[in-house]
Amino acid sequence: MNSCKEDAYQKVAALLQSIKNKKGSALALTGAGISTESGIPDFRSPGSGLWEQMDPMETLSVQVLKGRPKEFYARGFRLLTSMRDASPNLAHQILAGLEEAGYIQGVITQNIDNLHHQAGSRQVWEVHGNTREAYCLSCRWRGPLSELEQQVAQGAIPPRCPLCGGIARPAVVLFGDPMPEAFNEALEAVKKADLLLVVGSSLSVYPVAYLPELVRQLVIINLTPTPQDYRAEVVLHEKASRALAEIYDRLEGKEL
Ligand code: NAD
């Protein structure tokens, strides 16, 4: 291993150790890149990113959901439900382990694939929603996404709320949707944090990409450069599972 990489892993481990010792706060911010090793394509990776096959800003937009629901449920909805067969990878597991061992206090994720929950993370802010749930646009019904899937499979588009018959939709934040309350909670947590560990995000989707600007110490693990690299304490351009495993190995008293 080259000494630059070794120094970088050591430095991240030392930062996390020092924040833990001082009872400070470190948070992770994850994006689609943490889940590519679970077989879910991200948006922007050259060759494999979803952006090369479709325009997600169109396919996964409120405009299409409301204006052309048949198209949304044929393409966007299928894309959302396809993510649910994946399993967490080592990177998700290490973040859950870091929380368990008191090195980080939670994960802010742009992902909708539920993999942090599956890996055992407890404090997860899903700032773009999730693919577990659906809700009604007319009443307060919130239930499993499978309710919508059954209706869509039978050709009932748009799917209806089982309580009031209003239009129901997935609990994912689509392009054009307002941000959910989880984003405000994450924002407040970041303002109080000493360090943000970004994992697998191009940091190009706002307002989430604004969060790293609010912390004093920033660490970025991402295969390709991001617009915030210039102000990070440490930048690691490599696979999330590899970098996190190396950092984890250098911490005291950890257990996976
Ligand atoms: P993005 O596609 O813009 O960026 C992903 C980044 O991850 C890229 O810069 C890429 O170089 C990097 N990357 C890919 N594989 C990696 C790996 N193994 N280790 C480290 N880095 C890796 O994704 P984004 O920044 O999250 O923003 C796009 C939006 O896409 C988000 O809003 C998110 O909700 C949505 N999205 C989510 C999923 C999911 O839930 N898994 C999948 C696709 C898109």
Tab-separated table of C-alpha atoms and ligand atoms in Angstrom:
chain	number	residue	atom	x	y	z
A	1	MET	CA	0.000	0.000	0.000
A	2	ASN	CA	1.391	3.449	-0.807
A	3	SER	CA	2.195	5.667	2.151
A	4	CYS	CA	-0.197	8.431	1.023
A	5	LYS	CA	-3.164	6.078	1.292
A	6	GLU	CA	-1.886	4.689	4.603
A	7	ASP	CA	-1.591	8.267	5.965
A	8	ALA	CA	-5.103	9.078	4.750
A	9	TYR	CA	-6.678	6.020	6.455
A	10	GLN	CA	-4.750	6.814	9.645
A	11	LYS	CA	-5.868	10.408	9.562
A	12	VAL	CA	-9.566	9.533	9.184
A	13	ALA	CA	-9.290	6.935	11.973
A	14	ALA	CA	-7.555	9.507	14.206
A	15	LEU	CA	-10.259	12.118	13.505
A	16	LEU	CA	-13.035	9.652	14.360
A	17	GLN	CA	-11.169	8.468	17.460
A	18	SER	CA	-10.602	11.983	18.722
A	19	ILE	CA	-14.265	12.995	18.191
A	20	LYS	CA	-15.398	9.856	20.020
A	21	ASN	CA	-12.979	10.507	22.911
A	22	LYS	CA	-14.249	14.093	23.240
A	23	LYS	CA	-17.880	12.888	23.020
A	24	GLY	CA	-18.334	14.998	19.876
A	25	SER	CA	-20.487	14.194	16.868
A	26	ALA	CA	-19.592	12.608	13.531
A	27	LEU	CA	-22.161	11.768	10.847
A	28	ALA	CA	-22.055	9.932	7.533
A	29	LEU	CA	-23.698	11.259	4.370
A	30	THR	CA	-24.239	8.590	1.745
A	31	GLY	CA	-25.291	8.540	-1.886
A	32	ALA	CA	-25.958	6.058	-4.639
A	33	GLY	CA	-22.236	5.130	-4.840
A	34	ILE	CA	-22.363	3.207	-1.550
A	35	SER	CA	-24.927	0.844	-3.077
A	36	THR	CA	-23.252	0.118	-6.430
A	37	GLU	CA	-21.371	-2.730	-4.724
A	38	SER	CA	-24.812	-4.146	-3.869
A	39	GLY	CA	-25.646	-4.185	-7.591
A	40	ILE	CA	-27.779	-1.008	-7.715
A	41	PRO	CA	-26.568	1.376	-10.432
A	42	ASP	CA	-25.945	4.999	-9.417
A	43	PHE	CA	-26.939	7.978	-11.556
A	44	ARG	CA	-23.646	9.312	-12.825
A	45	SER	CA	-20.928	6.608	-13.046
A	46	PRO	CA	-19.672	6.486	-16.639
A	47	GLY	CA	-20.796	3.298	-18.419
A	48	SER	CA	-23.132	1.993	-15.696
A	49	GLY	CA	-24.970	5.068	-14.361
A	50	LEU	CA	-28.736	5.227	-14.904
A	51	TRP	CA	-28.284	8.648	-16.495
A	52	GLU	CA	-26.916	6.921	-19.603
A	53	GLN	CA	-30.136	4.922	-20.083
A	54	MET	CA	-32.756	7.520	-19.162
A	55	ASP	CA	-33.223	10.993	-17.811
A	56	PRO	CA	-34.077	10.412	-14.137
A	57	MET	CA	-35.168	14.041	-13.800
A	58	GLU	CA	-37.943	13.148	-16.233
A	59	THR	CA	-38.657	9.489	-15.371
A	60	LEU	CA	-38.648	10.120	-11.610
A	61	SER	CA	-40.442	13.464	-11.581
A	62	VAL	CA	-43.666	14.707	-10.009
A	63	GLN	CA	-44.555	16.116	-13.404
A	64	VAL	CA	-44.658	12.627	-14.954
A	65	LEU	CA	-46.277	11.021	-11.858
A	66	LYS	CA	-49.146	13.514	-12.014
A	67	GLY	CA	-49.335	14.305	-15.732
A	68	ARG	CA	-48.523	10.915	-17.280
A	69	PRO	CA	-49.124	8.317	-14.508
A	70	LYS	CA	-49.150	5.363	-16.933
A	71	GLU	CA	-45.637	6.281	-18.032
A	72	PHE	CA	-44.487	6.814	-14.425
A	73	TYR	CA	-45.755	3.402	-13.301
A	74	ALA	CA	-44.337	1.661	-16.394
A	75	ARG	CA	-40.815	3.100	-16.006
A	76	GLY	CA	-40.065	5.110	-12.835
A	77	PHE	CA	-42.040	2.900	-10.466
A	78	ARG	CA	-40.435	-0.223	-11.901
A	79	LEU	CA	-37.011	1.318	-11.330
A	80	LEU	CA	-37.885	2.095	-7.694
A	81	THR	CA	-39.210	-1.374	-6.881
A	82	SER	CA	-36.248	-3.056	-8.606
A	83	MET	CA	-33.931	-1.677	-5.886
A	84	ARG	CA	-35.596	-3.714	-3.192
A	85	ASP	CA	-34.012	-7.065	-4.063
A	86	ALA	CA	-30.502	-5.887	-3.129
A	87	SER	CA	-28.635	-6.678	0.095
A	88	PRO	CA	-26.338	-4.410	2.090
A	89	ASN	CA	-22.620	-4.632	1.325
A	90	LEU	CA	-19.560	-4.263	3.562
A	91	ALA	CA	-19.701	-0.446	3.392
A	92	HIS	CA	-23.274	-0.353	4.778
A	93	GLN	CA	-22.264	-2.866	7.454
A	94	ILE	CA	-19.220	-0.853	8.506
A	95	LEU	CA	-21.300	2.320	8.879
A	96	ALA	CA	-23.719	0.367	11.097
A	97	GLY	CA	-20.693	-0.934	13.045
A	98	LEU	CA	-19.295	2.601	13.434
A	99	GLU	CA	-22.605	3.739	14.922
A	100	GLU	CA	-22.778	0.723	17.226
A	101	ALA	CA	-19.219	1.401	18.448
A	102	GLY	CA	-20.000	5.128	19.028
A	103	TYR	CA	-17.799	6.551	16.256
A	104	ILE	CA	-20.667	8.078	14.290
A	105	GLN	CA	-24.057	9.190	15.532
A	106	GLY	CA	-26.054	8.431	12.409
A	107	VAL	CA	-26.335	8.285	8.625
A	108	ILE	CA	-27.940	10.863	6.356
A	109	THR	CA	-28.746	9.096	3.120
A	110	GLN	CA	-29.925	10.228	-0.294
A	111	ASN	CA	-30.610	6.596	-1.083
A	112	ILE	CA	-34.060	5.109	-1.194
A	113	ASP	CA	-32.957	1.463	-1.215
A	114	ASN	CA	-33.415	0.729	2.536
A	115	LEU	CA	-29.933	-0.834	2.757
A	116	HIS	CA	-28.761	1.160	5.801
A	117	HIS	CA	-31.763	-0.102	7.775
A	118	GLN	CA	-31.122	-3.642	6.577
A	119	ALA	CA	-27.464	-3.378	7.631
A	120	GLY	CA	-28.514	-2.395	11.170
A	121	SER	CA	-27.988	1.390	11.213
A	122	ARG	CA	-30.407	2.857	13.751
A	123	GLN	CA	-30.304	6.632	13.229
A	124	VAL	CA	-30.964	7.031	9.517
A	125	TRP	CA	-32.257	10.256	7.964
A	126	GLU	CA	-33.742	9.257	4.601
A	127	VAL	CA	-33.733	12.684	3.004
A	128	HIS	CA	-35.074	11.429	-0.355
A	129	GLY	CA	-37.684	9.091	1.155
A	130	ASN	CA	-37.706	5.310	0.811
A	131	THR	CA	-39.032	2.400	-1.225
A	132	ARG	CA	-40.765	0.711	1.739
A	133	GLU	CA	-43.769	2.986	2.014
A	134	ALA	CA	-46.559	4.752	0.150
A	135	TYR	CA	-48.945	7.516	1.177
A	136	CYS	CA	-52.254	9.044	0.182
A	137	LEU	CA	-52.462	12.513	-1.337
A	138	SER	CA	-55.939	13.079	0.197
A	139	CYS	CA	-55.960	11.565	3.704
A	140	ARG	CA	-53.290	10.601	6.246
A	141	TRP	CA	-52.909	6.998	5.106
A	142	ARG	CA	-49.333	5.725	5.057
A	143	GLY	CA	-48.693	2.040	4.389
A	144	PRO	CA	-46.499	-0.482	2.630
A	145	LEU	CA	-45.460	0.126	-0.977
A	146	SER	CA	-46.641	-3.429	-1.737
A	147	GLU	CA	-50.228	-2.064	-1.540
A	148	LEU	CA	-49.488	0.045	-4.620
A	149	GLU	CA	-47.595	-2.725	-6.362
A	150	GLN	CA	-50.591	-5.057	-6.164
A	151	GLN	CA	-52.895	-2.459	-7.673
A	152	VAL	CA	-50.434	-1.501	-10.404
A	153	ALA	CA	-49.984	-5.190	-11.325
A	154	GLN	CA	-53.771	-5.337	-11.825
A	155	GLY	CA	-53.669	-2.269	-14.060
A	156	ALA	CA	-55.158	0.174	-11.507
A	157	ILE	CA	-53.291	3.355	-12.417
A	158	PRO	CA	-52.998	5.624	-10.563
A	159	PRO	CA	-53.247	3.351	-7.501
A	160	ARG	CA	-55.755	4.320	-4.832
A	161	CYS	CA	-55.653	4.749	-1.073
A	162	PRO	CA	-57.169	1.700	0.686
A	163	LEU	CA	-58.853	4.011	3.241
A	164	CYS	CA	-60.388	6.900	1.306
A	165	GLY	CA	-59.964	6.023	-2.374
A	166	GLY	CA	-57.769	9.097	-3.011
A	167	ILE	CA	-54.676	8.878	-5.193
A	168	ALA	CA	-51.768	7.120	-3.462
A	169	ARG	CA	-48.091	7.359	-4.396
A	170	PRO	CA	-44.647	6.034	-3.362
A	171	ALA	CA	-42.956	7.736	-0.378
A	172	VAL	CA	-39.942	8.652	-2.493
A	173	VAL	CA	-38.925	12.274	-2.999
A	174	LEU	CA	-39.240	12.749	-6.759
A	175	PHE	CA	-37.706	15.578	-8.772
A	176	GLY	CA	-40.045	18.520	-8.173
A	177	ASP	CA	-41.153	17.365	-4.681
A	178	PRO	CA	-40.457	19.456	-1.569
A	179	MET	CA	-37.893	18.049	0.867
A	180	PRO	CA	-39.317	15.981	3.751
A	181	GLU	CA	-39.019	16.757	7.480
A	182	ALA	CA	-36.085	14.294	7.646
A	183	PHE	CA	-34.031	16.817	5.682
A	184	ASN	CA	-34.615	19.566	8.262
A	185	GLU	CA	-33.654	17.132	11.035
A	186	ALA	CA	-30.495	16.166	9.140
A	187	LEU	CA	-29.669	19.828	8.583
A	188	GLU	CA	-29.899	20.532	12.324
A	189	ALA	CA	-27.755	17.468	13.125
A	190	VAL	CA	-25.090	18.549	10.600
A	191	LYS	CA	-24.954	22.060	12.081
A	192	LYS	CA	-23.990	20.496	15.436
A	193	ALA	CA	-21.587	17.889	13.987
A	194	ASP	CA	-17.795	18.053	14.185
A	195	LEU	CA	-17.261	15.896	11.113
A	196	LEU	CA	-19.149	14.687	8.049
A	197	LEU	CA	-18.006	11.500	6.316
A	198	VAL	CA	-19.329	11.560	2.739
A	199	VAL	CA	-19.512	8.120	1.122
A	200	GLY	CA	-20.431	7.492	-2.531
A	201	SER	CA	-22.009	10.772	-3.572
A	202	SER	CA	-21.176	13.039	-6.492
A	203	LEU	CA	-22.386	15.922	-4.261
A	204	SER	CA	-24.231	17.375	-7.213
A	205	VAL	CA	-27.870	17.020	-6.100
A	206	TYR	CA	-29.118	20.019	-4.098
A	207	PRO	CA	-30.113	20.783	-1.399
A	208	VAL	CA	-28.253	17.763	0.049
A	209	ALA	CA	-24.987	18.856	-1.592
A	210	TYR	CA	-25.205	21.970	0.592
A	211	LEU	CA	-24.752	19.944	3.830
A	212	PRO	CA	-20.966	19.405	3.549
A	213	GLU	CA	-20.549	23.187	3.401
A	214	LEU	CA	-21.893	23.457	6.961
A	215	VAL	CA	-19.310	21.319	8.778
A	216	ARG	CA	-15.838	22.185	9.924
A	217	GLN	CA	-14.276	18.830	9.090
A	218	LEU	CA	-15.092	16.912	5.962
A	219	VAL	CA	-13.914	13.492	4.749
A	220	ILE	CA	-14.906	12.319	1.256
A	221	ILE	CA	-14.805	8.733	0.024
A	222	ASN	CA	-15.919	8.659	-3.613
A	223	LEU	CA	-14.576	6.936	-6.714
A	224	THR	CA	-14.492	10.178	-8.698
A	225	PRO	CA	-13.787	13.822	-7.748
A	226	THR	CA	-16.567	15.951	-6.249
A	227	PRO	CA	-17.015	19.751	-6.165
A	228	GLN	CA	-16.268	19.707	-2.397
A	229	ASP	CA	-12.942	17.819	-2.543
A	230	TYR	CA	-10.993	21.071	-2.267
A	231	ARG	CA	-12.183	21.717	1.280
A	232	ALA	CA	-12.016	18.167	2.683
A	233	GLU	CA	-9.463	17.111	5.339
A	234	VAL	CA	-9.093	13.790	3.531
A	235	VAL	CA	-10.280	12.653	0.096
A	236	LEU	CA	-10.169	8.984	-0.907
A	237	HIS	CA	-10.981	8.231	-4.547
A	238	GLU	CA	-11.673	4.551	-4.166
A	239	LYS	CA	-14.397	2.012	-3.492
A	240	ALA	CA	-16.426	2.695	-0.367
A	241	SER	CA	-16.070	-0.837	1.064
A	242	ARG	CA	-12.282	-0.850	0.675
A	243	ALA	CA	-11.723	2.606	2.177
A	244	LEU	CA	-14.126	2.049	5.072
A	245	ALA	CA	-12.608	-1.361	5.877
A	246	GLU	CA	-9.109	0.161	5.986
A	247	ILE	CA	-10.285	2.982	8.262
A	248	TYR	CA	-12.240	0.599	10.473
A	249	ASP	CA	-9.171	-1.607	10.954
A	250	ARG	CA	-7.318	1.363	12.423
A	251	LEU	CA	-9.893	2.183	15.113
A	252	GLU	CA	-9.784	1.020	18.706
A	253	GLY	CA	-12.341	-1.308	20.259
A	254	LYS	CA	-14.424	-1.835	17.143
A	255	GLU	CA	-16.501	-4.920	16.477
A	256	LEU	CA	-18.446	-5.900	13.378
B	1	NAD	P1	-24.585	9.993	-8.082
B	1	NAD	O1	-24.919	8.914	-9.047
B	1	NAD	O2	-24.730	11.395	-8.533
B	1	NAD	O3	-23.093	9.805	-7.584
B	1	NAD	C1	-22.624	8.581	-7.133
B	1	NAD	C2	-21.131	8.725	-6.929
B	1	NAD	O4	-20.675	7.513	-6.332
B	1	NAD	C3	-20.340	8.933	-8.211
B	1	NAD	O5	-19.585	10.119	-8.104
B	1	NAD	C4	-19.430	7.686	-8.309
B	1	NAD	O6	-18.111	8.007	-8.723
B	1	NAD	C5	-19.414	7.174	-6.890
B	1	NAD	N1	-19.291	5.722	-6.741
B	1	NAD	C6	-19.841	4.744	-7.511
B	1	NAD	N2	-19.542	3.529	-7.002
B	1	NAD	C7	-18.771	3.756	-5.896
B	1	NAD	C8	-18.161	2.909	-4.936
B	1	NAD	N3	-18.236	1.570	-5.014
B	1	NAD	N4	-17.483	3.479	-3.918
B	1	NAD	C9	-17.355	4.847	-3.827
B	1	NAD	N5	-17.907	5.691	-4.715
B	1	NAD	C10	-18.626	5.156	-5.725
B	1	NAD	O7	-25.424	9.734	-6.763
B	1	NAD	P2	-25.874	10.715	-5.592
B	1	NAD	O8	-24.806	11.700	-5.293
B	1	NAD	O9	-26.395	9.852	-4.522
B	1	NAD	O10	-27.099	11.559	-6.185
B	1	NAD	C11	-28.022	11.032	-7.054
B	1	NAD	C12	-29.442	10.791	-6.566
B	1	NAD	O11	-29.696	9.486	-6.989
B	1	NAD	C13	-29.733	10.763	-5.115
B	1	NAD	O12	-30.740	11.655	-4.931
B	1	NAD	C14	-30.303	9.367	-4.830
B	1	NAD	O13	-31.552	9.484	-4.177
B	1	NAD	C15	-30.603	8.783	-6.171
B	1	NAD	N6	-30.284	7.351	-6.387
B	1	NAD	C16	-30.389	6.474	-5.367
B	1	NAD	C17	-30.048	5.141	-5.558
B	1	NAD	C18	-30.163	4.203	-4.397
B	1	NAD	O14	-31.035	4.378	-3.531
B	1	NAD	N7	-29.291	3.199	-4.312
B	1	NAD	C19	-29.600	4.708	-6.803
B	1	NAD	C20	-29.539	5.647	-7.869
B	1	NAD	C21	-29.877	6.977	-7.638
